[in-house]
Amino acid sequence: MKRLLLVGLAVLVVASGVVLFSRAYAAEDLYVCRPCSRAFIPVAQDVVTELGLEDEVNVIPSSCLGGPCNVDAVVGFRGEVYAGMDEEKLRMFLQYSFQ
């Protein structure tokens, strides 16, 4: 009985470590508002690739993010919405976020 309990506990510890490890190293999502910023999607992907962040950032087209539609691009990252994003701002933003 003790042996079964120890094996069960060991499996639980290993499984917990795998879940925590995979979450800690999962890529983060950069949402690009498709309705108003469709043209910015390939630009964002190019910036991510240029910075070598393909394993850290996923560029994801999304529905409306709730930002103003009359500015350059609207993106969402880490729970925040950023309006007026352009290529250079995104480059600096991602460099700062992943330094």
mmCIF file of C-alpha atoms in Angstrom:
data_model
loop_
_atom_site.group_PDB
_atom_site.id
_atom_site.type_symbol
_atom_site.label_atom_id
_atom_site.label_comp_id
_atom_site.label_asym_id
_atom_site.label_seq_id
_atom_site.Cartn_x
_atom_site.Cartn_y
_atom_site.Cartn_z
ATOM 1 C CA MET A 1 0.000 0.000 0.000
ATOM 2 C CA LYS A 2 2.835 2.403 0.862
ATOM 3 C CA ARG A 3 4.475 1.601 -2.441
ATOM 4 C CA LEU A 4 1.316 2.455 -4.380
ATOM 5 C CA LEU A 5 0.950 5.700 -2.459
ATOM 6 C CA LEU A 6 4.566 6.672 -3.184
ATOM 7 C CA VAL A 7 4.208 5.856 -6.878
ATOM 8 C CA GLY A 8 0.998 7.904 -7.057
ATOM 9 C CA LEU A 9 2.682 10.820 -5.303
ATOM 10 C CA ALA A 10 5.673 10.641 -7.662
ATOM 11 C CA VAL A 11 3.368 10.667 -10.705
ATOM 12 C CA LEU A 12 1.513 13.692 -9.310
ATOM 13 C CA VAL A 13 4.754 15.609 -8.710
ATOM 14 C CA VAL A 14 6.055 14.862 -12.214
ATOM 15 C CA ALA A 15 2.731 15.778 -13.829
ATOM 16 C CA SER A 16 2.583 19.061 -11.889
ATOM 17 C CA GLY A 17 6.114 19.919 -12.989
ATOM 18 C CA VAL A 18 5.289 19.254 -16.629
ATOM 19 C CA VAL A 19 2.227 21.520 -16.468
ATOM 20 C CA LEU A 20 4.116 24.328 -14.741
ATOM 21 C CA PHE A 21 7.105 23.979 -17.069
ATOM 22 C CA SER A 22 4.962 24.076 -20.226
ATOM 23 C CA ARG A 23 3.053 27.152 -19.045
ATOM 24 C CA ALA A 24 6.223 29.001 -18.087
ATOM 25 C CA TYR A 25 7.715 28.497 -21.529
ATOM 26 C CA ALA A 26 4.608 28.841 -23.682
ATOM 27 C CA ALA A 27 4.659 31.504 -26.371
ATOM 28 C CA GLU A 28 2.709 34.667 -25.637
ATOM 29 C CA ASP A 29 -0.021 35.865 -27.984
ATOM 30 C CA LEU A 30 0.145 39.209 -29.777
ATOM 31 C CA TYR A 31 -3.370 39.923 -31.007
ATOM 32 C CA VAL A 32 -3.823 42.171 -34.038
ATOM 33 C CA CYS A 33 -7.292 43.638 -34.547
ATOM 34 C CA ARG A 34 -8.397 42.170 -37.868
ATOM 35 C CA PRO A 35 -11.293 44.584 -38.586
ATOM 36 C CA CYS A 36 -9.210 47.775 -38.425
ATOM 37 C CA SER A 37 -5.585 46.577 -38.624
ATOM 38 C CA ARG A 38 -5.661 43.774 -41.201
ATOM 39 C CA ALA A 39 -2.683 45.197 -43.135
ATOM 40 C CA PHE A 40 -0.576 45.185 -39.957
ATOM 41 C CA ILE A 41 -0.734 41.391 -39.472
ATOM 42 C CA PRO A 42 2.150 40.571 -41.884
ATOM 43 C CA VAL A 43 4.123 43.554 -40.554
ATOM 44 C CA ALA A 44 3.802 42.227 -37.001
ATOM 45 C CA GLN A 45 4.848 38.747 -38.117
ATOM 46 C CA ASP A 46 7.884 40.197 -39.915
ATOM 47 C CA VAL A 47 8.942 42.107 -36.778
ATOM 48 C CA VAL A 48 8.589 38.990 -34.623
ATOM 49 C CA THR A 49 10.684 37.014 -37.126
ATOM 50 C CA GLU A 50 13.293 39.779 -37.443
ATOM 51 C CA LEU A 51 13.738 39.850 -33.664
ATOM 52 C CA GLY A 52 13.989 36.055 -33.505
ATOM 53 C CA LEU A 53 10.946 35.801 -31.242
ATOM 54 C CA GLU A 54 9.046 33.132 -33.194
ATOM 55 C CA ASP A 55 9.200 30.768 -30.201
ATOM 56 C CA GLU A 56 8.159 33.490 -27.732
ATOM 57 C CA VAL A 57 5.392 35.353 -29.617
ATOM 58 C CA ASN A 58 2.442 34.170 -31.702
ATOM 59 C CA VAL A 59 0.856 36.798 -33.955
ATOM 60 C CA ILE A 60 -2.876 36.133 -33.884
ATOM 61 C CA PRO A 61 -5.509 37.980 -35.920
ATOM 62 C CA SER A 62 -8.436 38.734 -33.629
ATOM 63 C CA SER A 63 -11.862 40.231 -33.656
ATOM 64 C CA CYS A 64 -12.286 43.797 -32.451
ATOM 65 C CA LEU A 65 -10.059 44.599 -29.473
ATOM 66 C CA GLY A 66 -12.077 47.669 -28.517
ATOM 67 C CA GLY A 67 -9.476 50.249 -29.483
ATOM 68 C CA PRO A 68 -10.041 53.281 -31.681
ATOM 69 C CA CYS A 69 -10.272 52.233 -35.332
ATOM 70 C CA ASN A 70 -9.011 55.521 -36.744
ATOM 71 C CA VAL A 71 -5.365 55.019 -35.693
ATOM 72 C CA ASP A 72 -2.526 53.053 -37.304
ATOM 73 C CA ALA A 73 -2.910 49.603 -35.751
ATOM 74 C CA VAL A 74 -4.516 48.170 -32.649
ATOM 75 C CA VAL A 75 -2.832 45.252 -30.893
ATOM 76 C CA GLY A 76 -3.370 43.374 -27.666
ATOM 77 C CA PHE A 77 -0.553 41.935 -25.573
ATOM 78 C CA ARG A 78 -0.431 40.634 -22.008
ATOM 79 C CA GLY A 79 -3.993 41.752 -21.333
ATOM 80 C CA GLU A 80 -3.537 45.337 -22.528
ATOM 81 C CA VAL A 81 -4.725 47.020 -25.754
ATOM 82 C CA TYR A 82 -2.359 49.368 -27.555
ATOM 83 C CA ALA A 83 -3.588 51.724 -30.268
ATOM 84 C CA GLY A 84 -1.492 53.629 -32.794
ATOM 85 C CA MET A 85 1.046 50.826 -33.169
ATOM 86 C CA ASP A 86 3.392 50.921 -36.142
ATOM 87 C CA GLU A 87 6.362 48.799 -37.162
ATOM 88 C CA GLU A 88 8.992 50.740 -35.217
ATOM 89 C CA LYS A 89 6.864 51.026 -32.074
ATOM 90 C CA LEU A 90 6.182 47.287 -32.157
ATOM 91 C CA ARG A 91 9.879 46.530 -32.604
ATOM 92 C CA MET A 92 10.817 48.677 -29.583
ATOM 93 C CA PHE A 93 7.877 47.323 -27.557
ATOM 94 C CA LEU A 94 8.849 43.683 -28.146
ATOM 95 C CA GLN A 95 12.548 44.354 -27.552
ATOM 96 C CA TYR A 96 11.670 45.941 -24.216
ATOM 97 C CA SER A 97 9.249 43.127 -23.330
ATOM 98 C CA PHE A 98 11.777 40.367 -24.053
ATOM 99 C CA GLN A 99 15.095 41.880 -23.001
#
